Coordinates of C-alpha atoms in Angstrom, one line a residue:
Chain A
X1 CA -48.1 -40.8 -54.0
X2 CA -50.7 -42.9 -55.7
X3 CA -47.7 -44.1 -58.2
X4 CA -45.5 -45.0 -55.4
X5 CA -48.1 -46.8 -53.5
X6 CA -49.1 -48.8 -56.6
X7 CA -45.6 -49.6 -57.4
X8 CA -45.0 -50.9 -53.8
X9 CA -48.3 -52.8 -54.0
X10 CA -47.8 -54.5 -57.5
X11 CA -44.5 -56.0 -56.2
X12 CA -45.6 -57.1 -52.8
X13 CA -44.1 -60.5 -53.1
X14 CA -40.8 -59.1 -54.4
X15 CA -40.5 -56.8 -51.4
X16 CA -41.1 -59.7 -49.0
X17 CA -38.4 -61.6 -50.7
X18 CA -36.0 -58.8 -50.6
X19 CA -36.5 -58.1 -46.9
X20 CA -36.2 -61.8 -45.8
X21 CA -33.1 -62.1 -48.2
X22 CA -31.4 -59.3 -46.2
X23 CA -31.7 -61.4 -43.0
X24 CA -30.8 -64.5 -44.5
X25 CA -27.5 -63.3 -46.0
X26 CA -26.7 -61.6 -42.9
X27 CA -27.3 -64.9 -40.8
X28 CA -25.6 -67.3 -43.5
X29 CA -22.3 -65.3 -43.3
X30 CA -22.2 -64.4 -39.6
X31 CA -19.4 -66.4 -37.7
X32 CA -17.6 -67.8 -40.6
X33 CA -14.0 -68.3 -39.8
X34 CA -11.8 -66.0 -41.6
X35 CA -9.9 -68.8 -43.4
X36 CA -12.9 -69.1 -45.6
X37 CA -13.4 -65.6 -46.2
X38 CA -11.8 -65.6 -49.7
X39 CA -13.5 -68.9 -51.1
X40 CA -16.8 -67.4 -49.7
X41 CA -16.4 -64.0 -51.4
X42 CA -15.5 -65.9 -54.6
X43 CA -18.5 -67.9 -54.1
X44 CA -20.7 -65.1 -53.5
X45 CA -19.2 -63.7 -56.6
X46 CA -20.4 -66.8 -58.7
X47 CA -23.9 -66.5 -57.3
X48 CA -24.6 -62.9 -58.5
X49 CA -23.7 -64.2 -61.9
X50 CA -27.5 -65.1 -62.0
X51 CA -27.6 -61.9 -63.8
X52 CA -27.0 -64.1 -66.7
X53 CA -30.6 -65.2 -66.4
X54 CA -31.6 -61.5 -67.4
X55 CA -29.1 -61.8 -70.3
X56 CA -31.0 -64.8 -71.6
X57 CA -34.3 -63.1 -71.3
X58 CA -33.0 -60.1 -73.2
X59 CA -31.6 -62.4 -76.1
X60 CA -34.7 -64.6 -76.2
X61 CA -37.0 -61.6 -76.5
X62 CA -34.5 -59.8 -79.0
X63 CA -35.7 -59.2 -82.5
X64 CA -34.0 -61.6 -84.8
X65 CA -33.6 -58.9 -87.5
X66 CA -32.1 -56.3 -85.1
X67 CA -28.6 -56.8 -85.3
X68 CA -27.7 -54.1 -82.8
X69 CA -30.0 -56.0 -80.3
X70 CA -28.6 -59.4 -81.2
X71 CA -25.2 -58.3 -80.6
X72 CA -25.6 -56.5 -77.5
X73 CA -27.6 -59.4 -75.9
X74 CA -24.6 -62.0 -77.1
X75 CA -22.0 -59.8 -75.6
X76 CA -24.2 -59.8 -72.4
X77 CA -24.7 -63.6 -72.2
X78 CA -20.9 -63.8 -72.8
X79 CA -20.1 -61.4 -69.7
X80 CA -22.6 -63.4 -67.8
X81 CA -21.2 -66.8 -68.8
X82 CA -17.6 -65.7 -67.7
X83 CA -18.9 -64.6 -64.5
X84 CA -20.8 -67.7 -63.7
X85 CA -18.2 -70.3 -65.1
X86 CA -15.1 -68.4 -63.9
X87 CA -16.8 -67.7 -60.3
X88 CA -17.6 -71.3 -59.6
X89 CA -14.5 -72.9 -61.1
X90 CA -12.3 -70.7 -59.3
X91 CA -14.0 -71.3 -56.1
X92 CA -14.0 -74.9 -56.6
X93 CA -10.1 -74.5 -56.9
X94 CA -9.8 -72.8 -53.7
X95 CA -11.9 -75.3 -51.9
X96 CA -10.4 -78.3 -53.3
X97 CA -7.5 -77.4 -51.1
X98 CA -9.3 -77.9 -47.9
X99 CA -10.6 -81.3 -48.6
X100 CA -7.5 -83.4 -47.4
X101 CA -7.4 -81.8 -44.3
X102 CA -8.7 -83.3 -41.1
X103 CA -11.9 -81.5 -40.4
X104 CA -11.5 -79.2 -37.6
X105 CA -13.4 -76.2 -36.5
Chain B
X1 CA -49.4 -72.1 -68.3
X2 CA -47.8 -75.4 -66.9
X3 CA -44.5 -74.1 -68.4
X4 CA -44.8 -71.1 -66.2
X5 CA -45.4 -73.0 -63.1
X6 CA -42.5 -75.5 -63.8
X7 CA -40.2 -72.5 -64.3
X8 CA -41.1 -71.1 -61.1
X9 CA -40.6 -74.1 -59.4
X10 CA -37.0 -74.3 -60.9
X11 CA -36.3 -71.0 -59.9
X12 CA -37.2 -72.0 -56.4
X13 CA -34.9 -74.8 -56.4
X14 CA -32.3 -72.5 -57.6
X15 CA -32.8 -70.1 -54.9
X16 CA -32.8 -72.8 -52.1
X17 CA -29.5 -74.2 -53.7
X18 CA -27.9 -70.7 -53.4
X19 CA -28.9 -70.1 -49.7
X20 CA -27.9 -73.8 -48.8
X21 CA -24.5 -73.4 -50.8
X22 CA -23.6 -70.3 -49.4
X23 CA -24.4 -71.7 -45.8
X24 CA -22.3 -74.8 -46.7
X25 CA -19.4 -72.5 -48.0
X26 CA -19.1 -71.2 -44.1
X27 CA -17.5 -74.6 -43.0
X28 CA -14.3 -76.1 -44.3
X29 CA -15.7 -79.7 -44.5
X30 CA -18.7 -78.9 -46.5
X31 CA -17.5 -75.8 -48.4
X32 CA -16.7 -77.5 -51.6
X33 CA -20.0 -79.4 -51.7
X34 CA -21.8 -76.1 -51.3
X35 CA -20.3 -74.6 -54.2
X36 CA -21.1 -77.5 -56.0
X37 CA -24.8 -77.2 -55.2
X38 CA -25.1 -73.7 -56.1
X39 CA -23.5 -74.2 -59.5
X40 CA -26.0 -76.8 -60.1
X41 CA -28.8 -74.6 -59.3
X42 CA -27.5 -72.1 -61.4
X43 CA -27.5 -74.3 -64.4
X44 CA -30.8 -75.6 -63.8
X45 CA -32.3 -72.0 -63.6
X46 CA -30.2 -71.2 -66.9
X47 CA -31.5 -74.4 -68.9
X48 CA -35.1 -73.7 -67.2
X49 CA -34.9 -70.0 -68.6
X50 CA -34.0 -71.1 -72.0
X51 CA -36.1 -74.3 -72.7
X52 CA -39.3 -73.1 -70.7
X53 CA -39.4 -69.6 -72.5
X54 CA -43.0 -68.8 -73.2
X55 CA -42.9 -68.4 -77.1
X56 CA -41.1 -69.5 -80.2
X57 CA -37.3 -68.7 -80.6
X58 CA -35.7 -68.0 -83.7
X59 CA -33.0 -70.4 -84.7
X60 CA -30.5 -67.6 -85.1
X61 CA -31.1 -66.8 -81.3
X62 CA -30.6 -70.4 -80.2
X63 CA -27.1 -70.4 -82.0
X64 CA -26.1 -66.9 -80.6
X65 CA -27.3 -68.0 -77.1
X66 CA -25.2 -71.4 -77.1
X67 CA -22.3 -69.6 -79.2
X68 CA -22.2 -67.2 -76.4
X69 CA -22.1 -69.9 -73.5
X70 CA -19.4 -71.6 -75.5
X71 CA -17.2 -68.8 -75.7
X72 CA -17.9 -67.4 -71.9
X73 CA -17.8 -70.8 -70.8
X74 CA -14.3 -72.0 -72.5
X75 CA -12.7 -68.7 -71.5
X76 CA -13.8 -68.3 -68.1
X77 CA -12.7 -72.0 -67.5
X78 CA -9.3 -71.8 -68.9
X79 CA -8.6 -68.6 -67.1
X80 CA -10.1 -69.9 -63.9
X81 CA -8.0 -73.1 -64.2
X82 CA -4.6 -71.5 -65.4
X83 CA -4.3 -68.8 -63.1
X84 CA -1.8 -68.8 -60.3
X85 CA -3.4 -68.9 -56.7
X86 CA -1.6 -65.7 -55.9
X87 CA -3.5 -64.1 -58.6
X88 CA -6.7 -65.2 -57.2
X89 CA -8.0 -61.8 -55.7
X90 CA -7.5 -60.0 -59.2
X91 CA -9.4 -62.6 -60.8
X92 CA -12.5 -62.5 -58.3
X93 CA -12.4 -58.9 -59.3
X94 CA -12.3 -59.4 -63.2
X95 CA -15.2 -61.6 -62.9
X96 CA -17.0 -59.5 -60.7
X97 CA -16.6 -56.8 -63.4
X98 CA -18.0 -59.0 -65.9
X99 CA -21.3 -59.6 -64.0
X100 CA -21.6 -55.6 -63.5
X101 CA -21.2 -55.2 -67.1
X102 CA -23.7 -58.0 -68.0
X103 CA -26.1 -55.9 -65.7
X104 CA -25.4 -52.7 -67.1
X105 CA -25.9 -54.1 -70.8
X106 CA -29.3 -55.6 -69.9
X107 CA -30.4 -52.2 -68.7
X108 CA -29.1 -50.2 -72.0
X109 CA -31.2 -52.8 -73.9
X110 CA -34.3 -52.6 -71.7
X111 CA -34.5 -48.9 -71.6
X112 CA -36.2 -48.5 -74.9
X113 CA -38.7 -51.1 -74.2
X114 CA -39.7 -49.5 -71.1
X115 CA -39.2 -45.8 -71.8
X116 CA -42.1 -43.7 -70.3
X117 CA -42.7 -46.1 -67.8
X118 CA -41.3 -44.6 -64.5
X119 CA -41.8 -47.7 -62.4
X120 CA -39.8 -50.0 -64.5
X121 CA -37.4 -47.4 -65.6
X122 CA -36.3 -46.8 -62.0
X123 CA -35.2 -50.5 -61.8
X124 CA -33.4 -50.1 -65.2
X125 CA -31.7 -47.1 -64.2
X126 CA -30.6 -48.7 -60.8
X127 CA -29.3 -51.9 -62.7
X128 CA -27.6 -49.7 -65.2
X129 CA -25.6 -47.2 -62.4
X130 CA -24.9 -49.9 -60.1
X131 CA -24.0 -52.4 -62.7
X132 CA -21.5 -49.5 -64.5
X133 CA -19.8 -48.6 -61.2
X134 CA -19.2 -52.0 -60.5
X135 CA -17.8 -52.9 -63.7
X136 CA -15.2 -50.0 -64.0
X137 CA -14.4 -50.2 -60.3
X138 CA -13.4 -54.0 -60.5
X139 CA -11.3 -53.0 -63.5
X140 CA -9.4 -50.6 -61.7
X141 CA -9.1 -52.9 -58.7
X142 CA -7.8 -55.7 -61.1
X143 CA -5.2 -53.4 -62.7
X144 CA -4.3 -52.4 -59.1
X145 CA -4.0 -55.8 -57.8
X146 CA -2.3 -57.1 -61.0
X147 CA 0.5 -54.5 -60.8
X148 CA -0.6 -52.6 -63.9
X149 CA -1.6 -49.6 -61.9
X150 CA 0.6 -48.7 -59.1
X151 CA 0.0 -45.2 -58.2
X152 CA -2.8 -43.9 -56.0
X153 CA -3.7 -40.5 -57.4
X154 CA -5.4 -38.2 -55.0
X155 CA -6.3 -35.1 -56.5
X156 CA -7.1 -32.3 -54.2
X157 CA -10.6 -32.5 -52.8
X158 CA -11.2 -35.8 -54.5
X159 CA -13.7 -36.8 -51.9
X160 CA -15.8 -33.7 -52.7
X161 CA -15.3 -34.4 -56.5
X162 CA -16.2 -38.1 -56.1
X163 CA -19.3 -37.3 -54.0
X164 CA -20.5 -34.8 -56.5
X165 CA -19.9 -37.0 -59.4
X166 CA -22.0 -39.7 -57.6
X167 CA -24.6 -37.1 -56.8
X168 CA -24.7 -36.0 -60.5
X169 CA -24.9 -39.7 -61.5
X170 CA -27.9 -40.4 -59.1
X171 CA -29.5 -37.2 -60.1
X172 CA -29.6 -37.8 -63.8
X173 CA -30.8 -41.5 -63.2
X174 CA -33.7 -39.8 -60.9
X175 CA -34.4 -37.2 -63.6
X176 CA -34.8 -39.9 -66.3
X177 CA -37.1 -41.8 -64.1
X178 CA -39.4 -38.9 -63.0
X179 CA -39.4 -36.8 -66.2
X180 CA -40.5 -39.7 -68.4
X181 CA -37.3 -39.3 -70.7
X182 CA -37.4 -41.5 -73.8
X183 CA -34.3 -40.1 -75.6
X184 CA -31.7 -42.7 -75.5
X185 CA -28.9 -40.0 -75.1
X186 CA -29.8 -39.7 -71.3
X187 CA -29.2 -43.2 -70.1
X188 CA -25.8 -43.1 -72.2
X189 CA -24.7 -39.9 -70.5
X190 CA -25.7 -41.7 -67.0
X191 CA -23.8 -44.7 -68.1
X192 CA -20.7 -42.5 -68.7
X193 CA -21.1 -40.8 -65.5
X194 CA -21.4 -43.9 -63.4
X195 CA -18.3 -45.6 -65.2
X196 CA -16.4 -42.3 -64.4
X197 CA -17.6 -42.7 -60.8
X198 CA -16.6 -46.3 -60.5
X199 CA -13.0 -45.4 -61.6
X200 CA -12.6 -42.4 -59.4
X201 CA -14.0 -44.6 -56.6
X202 CA -11.4 -47.1 -56.6
X203 CA -8.5 -45.2 -57.6
X204 CA -7.4 -43.3 -54.6
X205 CA -7.8 -46.7 -52.4
X206 CA -4.4 -48.1 -51.7
X207 CA -3.4 -51.6 -52.4
X208 CA -3.8 -53.0 -48.9
X209 CA -7.5 -52.0 -49.0
X210 CA -8.3 -53.5 -52.3
X211 CA -9.7 -56.8 -50.7
X212 CA -12.3 -54.8 -48.8
X213 CA -13.0 -52.9 -52.1
X214 CA -13.6 -56.0 -54.1
X215 CA -15.8 -57.4 -51.4
X216 CA -18.0 -54.0 -51.5
X217 CA -18.2 -54.1 -55.6
X218 CA -19.3 -57.7 -55.1
X219 CA -22.2 -56.6 -53.1
X220 CA -22.9 -54.0 -55.7
X221 CA -23.0 -56.5 -58.6
X222 CA -25.5 -58.3 -56.3
X223 CA -27.8 -55.4 -56.2
X224 CA -27.4 -54.8 -59.7
X225 CA -28.6 -58.4 -60.3
X226 CA -31.5 -57.9 -57.8
X227 CA -32.8 -54.7 -59.7
X228 CA -32.8 -57.2 -62.9
X229 CA -35.0 -59.3 -60.8
X230 CA -37.5 -56.6 -60.0
X231 CA -37.5 -55.8 -63.7
X232 CA -38.4 -59.1 -65.1
X233 CA -40.3 -60.2 -61.7
X234 CA -37.9 -62.8 -61.7
X235 CA -37.5 -64.4 -58.3
X236 CA -34.2 -66.4 -58.8
X237 CA -32.3 -63.3 -59.8
X238 CA -33.8 -61.2 -56.9
X239 CA -33.1 -63.8 -54.5
X240 CA -29.6 -64.5 -55.6
X241 CA -28.6 -60.7 -55.9
X242 CA -30.0 -59.7 -52.7
X243 CA -28.5 -62.6 -51.0
X244 CA -25.0 -61.8 -52.3
X245 CA -25.7 -58.0 -51.5
X246 CA -26.3 -58.5 -47.8
X247 CA -23.9 -61.3 -47.3
X248 CA -21.2 -59.3 -49.2
X249 CA -22.0 -56.4 -47.1
X250 CA -21.4 -58.4 -43.9
X251 CA -18.2 -60.0 -45.5
X252 CA -17.0 -56.7 -46.0
X253 CA -17.4 -55.3 -42.9
X254 CA -15.9 -58.7 -41.3
X255 CA -12.9 -57.9 -43.5
X256 CA -12.4 -54.3 -42.2
X257 CA -12.7 -55.6 -38.7
X258 CA -9.7 -58.0 -39.5
X259 CA -7.6 -55.0 -40.2
X260 CA -9.2 -52.9 -37.6
X261 CA -10.3 -50.3 -40.1
X262 CA -14.0 -48.9 -40.6
X263 CA -15.6 -49.0 -44.1
X264 CA -15.7 -45.3 -43.9
X265 CA -11.9 -44.8 -43.8
X266 CA -11.3 -47.4 -46.5
X267 CA -13.6 -45.6 -48.7
X268 CA -12.8 -41.9 -47.8
X269 CA -9.1 -42.8 -47.4
X270 CA -7.7 -41.7 -44.1
X271 CA -4.7 -44.2 -45.2
X272 CA -2.6 -42.2 -47.6
X273 CA -2.4 -39.2 -45.5
X274 CA -1.7 -41.1 -42.2
X275 CA 1.3 -43.0 -43.9
X276 CA 3.1 -40.0 -44.9
X277 CA 2.9 -38.7 -41.4
X278 CA 4.1 -42.0 -40.0
X279 CA 7.0 -42.0 -42.4
X280 CA 8.1 -38.6 -41.5
X281 CA 7.5 -39.7 -37.8
X282 CA 10.8 -41.5 -38.2
X283 CA 11.5 -45.1 -36.8
X284 CA 14.2 -45.0 -39.2
X285 CA 17.0 -44.7 -36.8
X286 CA 18.6 -47.9 -36.4
X287 CA 20.8 -50.0 -38.2
X288 CA 19.9 -53.3 -39.6
X289 CA 21.8 -56.6 -39.0
X290 CA 22.5 -59.3 -41.6
X291 CA 22.6 -63.0 -41.2
X292 CA 24.2 -65.7 -43.4
X293 CA 22.2 -68.8 -44.8
X294 CA 24.8 -71.0 -42.6
X295 CA 24.3 -69.3 -39.6
X296 CA 20.5 -69.1 -40.0
X297 CA 20.5 -73.0 -40.5
X298 CA 22.4 -73.4 -37.4
X299 CA 20.2 -71.5 -35.4
X300 CA 17.2 -73.3 -36.6
X301 CA 18.7 -76.7 -36.3
X302 CA 19.2 -76.1 -32.8
X303 CA 16.1 -74.3 -32.0
X304 CA 13.4 -76.2 -29.9
X305 CA 10.5 -74.3 -31.6
X306 CA 10.3 -72.4 -34.8
X307 CA 7.6 -70.3 -36.1
X308 CA 7.1 -69.4 -39.6
X309 CA 5.4 -66.2 -40.5
X310 CA 4.3 -66.5 -44.1
X311 CA 3.3 -63.6 -46.2
X312 CA 2.4 -62.4 -49.6
X313 CA 6.2 -62.4 -50.5
X314 CA 6.6 -65.9 -50.0
X315 CA 3.6 -66.9 -52.3
X316 CA 4.9 -64.3 -55.1
X317 CA 8.1 -66.4 -55.0
X318 CA 6.2 -69.6 -55.2
X319 CA 8.2 -70.5 -52.1
X320 CA 5.2 -72.4 -50.4
X321 CA 6.3 -75.9 -51.5
X322 CA 10.0 -75.7 -50.4
X323 CA 8.9 -74.1 -47.2
X324 CA 7.0 -77.2 -46.5
X325 CA 10.1 -79.1 -47.3
X326 CA 12.0 -77.0 -44.8
X327 CA 9.3 -77.4 -42.1
X328 CA 9.4 -81.3 -42.5
X329 CA 13.1 -81.4 -42.4
X330 CA 13.1 -79.3 -39.2
X331 CA 10.3 -81.7 -37.7
X332 CA 12.6 -84.8 -38.6
X333 CA 15.3 -83.3 -36.2
X334 CA 12.8 -82.6 -33.3
X335 CA 12.2 -78.8 -33.9
X336 CA 8.6 -78.1 -33.2
X337 CA 7.2 -76.0 -36.3
X338 CA 4.3 -74.0 -36.6
X339 CA 2.8 -71.4 -39.1
X340 CA 1.6 -68.3 -37.9
X341 CA -1.3 -67.1 -40.3
X342 CA -2.5 -63.5 -39.8
X343 CA -6.2 -63.1 -40.7
X344 CA -5.3 -60.6 -43.5
X345 CA -2.0 -62.0 -44.5
X346 CA -1.5 -62.1 -48.6
X347 CA -4.0 -60.0 -50.2
X348 CA -7.3 -61.1 -48.9
X349 CA -8.6 -62.5 -45.5
X350 CA -7.8 -66.3 -45.6
X351 CA -5.6 -66.0 -48.8
X352 CA -2.7 -67.3 -46.9
X353 CA -4.5 -70.4 -45.6
X354 CA -5.5 -71.0 -49.3
X355 CA -1.9 -70.7 -50.3
X356 CA -0.6 -72.9 -47.6
X357 CA -3.0 -75.6 -48.1
X358 CA -1.9 -75.8 -51.9
X359 CA 1.4 -77.0 -50.7
X360 CA 0.0 -79.7 -48.5
X361 CA 0.8 -78.1 -45.2
X362 CA -0.7 -80.1 -42.5
X363 CA -4.0 -78.0 -41.5
X364 CA -3.3 -78.2 -37.8
X365 CA 0.1 -76.6 -38.3
X366 CA -1.5 -73.4 -39.7
X367 CA -2.2 -71.4 -36.4
X368 CA -4.5 -68.4 -36.1
X369 CA -3.3 -65.2 -34.4
X370 CA -5.1 -65.4 -31.4
X371 CA -3.6 -69.0 -30.8
X372 CA -0.2 -68.3 -31.6
X373 CA 0.4 -65.0 -30.1
X374 CA 0.8 -66.3 -26.5
X375 CA 3.4 -68.9 -27.9
X376 CA 5.9 -66.6 -29.1
X377 CA 7.4 -66.2 -25.5
X378 CA 8.5 -69.6 -25.8
X379 CA 9.8 -69.4 -29.2
X380 CA 13.1 -69.7 -30.2
X381 CA 13.3 -68.6 -34.1
X382 CA 10.5 -66.7 -35.8
X383 CA 11.3 -66.9 -39.5
X384 CA 9.4 -64.2 -41.3
X385 CA 8.9 -64.8 -45.1
X386 CA 7.6 -62.2 -47.2
X387 CA 5.4 -60.5 -44.6
X388 CA 5.8 -57.0 -43.1
X389 CA 2.8 -55.1 -42.2
X390 CA 1.3 -57.9 -40.1
X391 CA 4.4 -58.1 -37.8
X392 CA 5.0 -54.3 -37.7
X393 CA 5.1 -53.2 -34.0
X394 CA 3.8 -49.7 -35.0
X395 CA 0.3 -51.3 -35.0
X396 CA 0.9 -51.5 -31.2
X397 CA 2.9 -48.7 -30.1
X398 CA 2.6 -45.8 -32.4
X399 CA -0.7 -44.1 -32.6
X400 CA 0.5 -42.1 -35.7
X401 CA 0.8 -44.9 -37.7
X402 CA -2.1 -45.7 -40.2
X403 CA -2.0 -49.2 -39.4
X404 CA -2.3 -48.5 -35.3
X405 CA -4.8 -50.6 -33.7
X406 CA -4.6 -53.5 -36.3
X407 CA -3.9 -56.7 -34.4
X408 CA -0.7 -58.1 -35.3
X409 CA 1.7 -61.2 -34.7
X410 CA 3.7 -60.5 -31.7
X411 CA 6.8 -61.7 -33.1
X412 CA 9.2 -59.5 -31.0
X413 CA 8.5 -61.7 -28.1
X414 CA 10.3 -64.7 -29.5
X415 CA 14.1 -65.1 -28.7
X416 CA 15.4 -64.8 -32.3
X417 CA 13.7 -63.0 -35.2
X418 CA 14.8 -63.8 -38.8
X419 CA 13.4 -61.7 -41.6
X420 CA 13.3 -62.7 -45.4
X421 CA 12.7 -59.7 -47.6
X422 CA 14.0 -59.1 -51.0
X423 CA 15.0 -55.4 -50.0
X424 CA 14.5 -53.0 -47.4
X425 CA 11.5 -51.5 -49.3
X426 CA 8.3 -50.8 -47.3
X427 CA 5.3 -53.2 -47.2
X428 CA 2.2 -53.4 -49.0
X429 CA 0.7 -50.5 -46.7
X430 CA 3.9 -48.4 -47.6
X431 CA 5.1 -47.8 -44.1
X432 CA 8.3 -48.3 -42.4
X433 CA 8.7 -51.3 -40.2
X434 CA 10.8 -50.7 -37.0
X435 CA 11.0 -54.4 -36.3
X436 CA 13.8 -54.6 -38.8
X437 CA 15.9 -52.3 -36.3
X438 CA 15.2 -54.6 -33.2
X439 CA 18.5 -56.0 -31.9
X440 CA 17.0 -59.4 -31.9
X441 CA 16.1 -59.2 -35.5
X442 CA 18.6 -60.4 -38.4
X443 CA 17.9 -59.8 -41.9
X444 CA 18.1 -62.5 -44.4
X445 CA 18.0 -60.7 -47.9
X446 CA 17.0 -62.3 -50.9
X447 CA 14.3 -63.9 -53.2
X448 CA 12.2 -66.2 -50.6
X449 CA 12.4 -69.2 -52.7
X450 CA 16.2 -69.0 -53.3
X451 CA 16.9 -68.3 -49.7
X452 CA 14.5 -71.2 -48.5
X453 CA 16.1 -73.7 -51.1
X454 CA 19.6 -72.8 -49.7
X455 CA 18.4 -73.3 -46.2
X456 CA 17.2 -76.6 -46.8
X457 CA 20.4 -77.5 -48.6
X458 CA 22.5 -76.1 -45.8
X459 CA 20.3 -77.9 -43.3
X460 CA 20.9 -81.2 -45.1
X461 CA 24.5 -81.2 -44.7
X462 CA 24.2 -80.7 -40.9

């Protein structure tokens, strides 16, 4: 019990962010025309590429003499980069097609 | 100290661009800028993490870091630029899987650092399990959409077996957390279990439901990223992750609504069983009527109003450009031409709009289902190209059909229906379509691109 409480207490700021972000996410997506569902999903896909920050931190903190650690961190950064770069470029390609259209809706 | 504050400010800017970007992506005219904002925020956060890092960085690590950026960046860029628009859904799935794998790898590496500290290990295990499920699930979804994996094997009691695997996976994770396990073997076992669960979770789900699954796995990866945020007390990871987790869930539900299915029935699959019943529940009575290219061209040429219903088949045949040509030709002759876009036509909601936009079709010609349905009564010819399930009347009048209740394009109200298909094979949902046996319907068999090209040639001679 004490453990659980202290866990929640030590992360109070994080919990606030978590709860507020859930509401923000719901609000942002609500009432989006179905035309944009695919690009939106792709855009969200790119944004969760933020996990790459974690991979960078792991690699930065890795022991330069521990090759297993280095290799795994290296791999994690590659995977994260694929997610970020691929995600944003694909989304951009999809959205590029909407630009010439007279803006309706 | 100043460095840490500066980094925090950068993360704050990053978080704001994510929210702003996602918000702007909800409107056609600001969508592209929104994506650019989010990409800018991401770049800023990445650079900040490296250059404002507290403590010295060995040169070898710098080298590996930028080497990894180069490899991932170039491959990601090339693949994203080269891939055909029709292959978009599986590509999103692939990149999603990369993110999941990244989260799982981070957790594997952080395990030994935090072993024995239950508070932190809880987040490590959450990232490991969610990330792995997202990775293996996305890979299966990719293989299915890419056509490498066509079967939907359903072992008996797979729902119970799947639930059991999930329970064990979570159970092992909880055990590791609570019992202060330091043995590295345990998280590896849990990793394996989570990977297996991801495969088992997606494997029995049919192709038509795959977009929903990808969207769901997308929000899973968001949660995996968020657990990394807890782990490092990193607010931009938390914001981005939870934002995607919550937005992805809403998007998943919106997609389900478009198909009039519940998330529950997608995941636990009432689909497979239903389709078997409907197939045997026979609409297969009638005969189908063929039509020649010439007759078809005459019919369209002397119509007042033609509505084109494009489906995924049109996109696969890469016929959208020649379709635009046909539309322009008919318009020239005074025929009113419109496109009827079903919300889930293609492989994802909105996919068909993206595909038609690629061929420079006027945005105002693309009509949404609610707007076009009342117009079918006054339509002379409906030309269905490579679409099937979205015009299947069984959705309206056959309660036994697995797609019963899904809103459809009510094409049977038009005077003439021409269906272009490659063969009589069932659609993506794997069910028969009684529309083809309707007396008003004529079938124009053949590859969409070839057929439409011939139609254009025929029309030009008139």
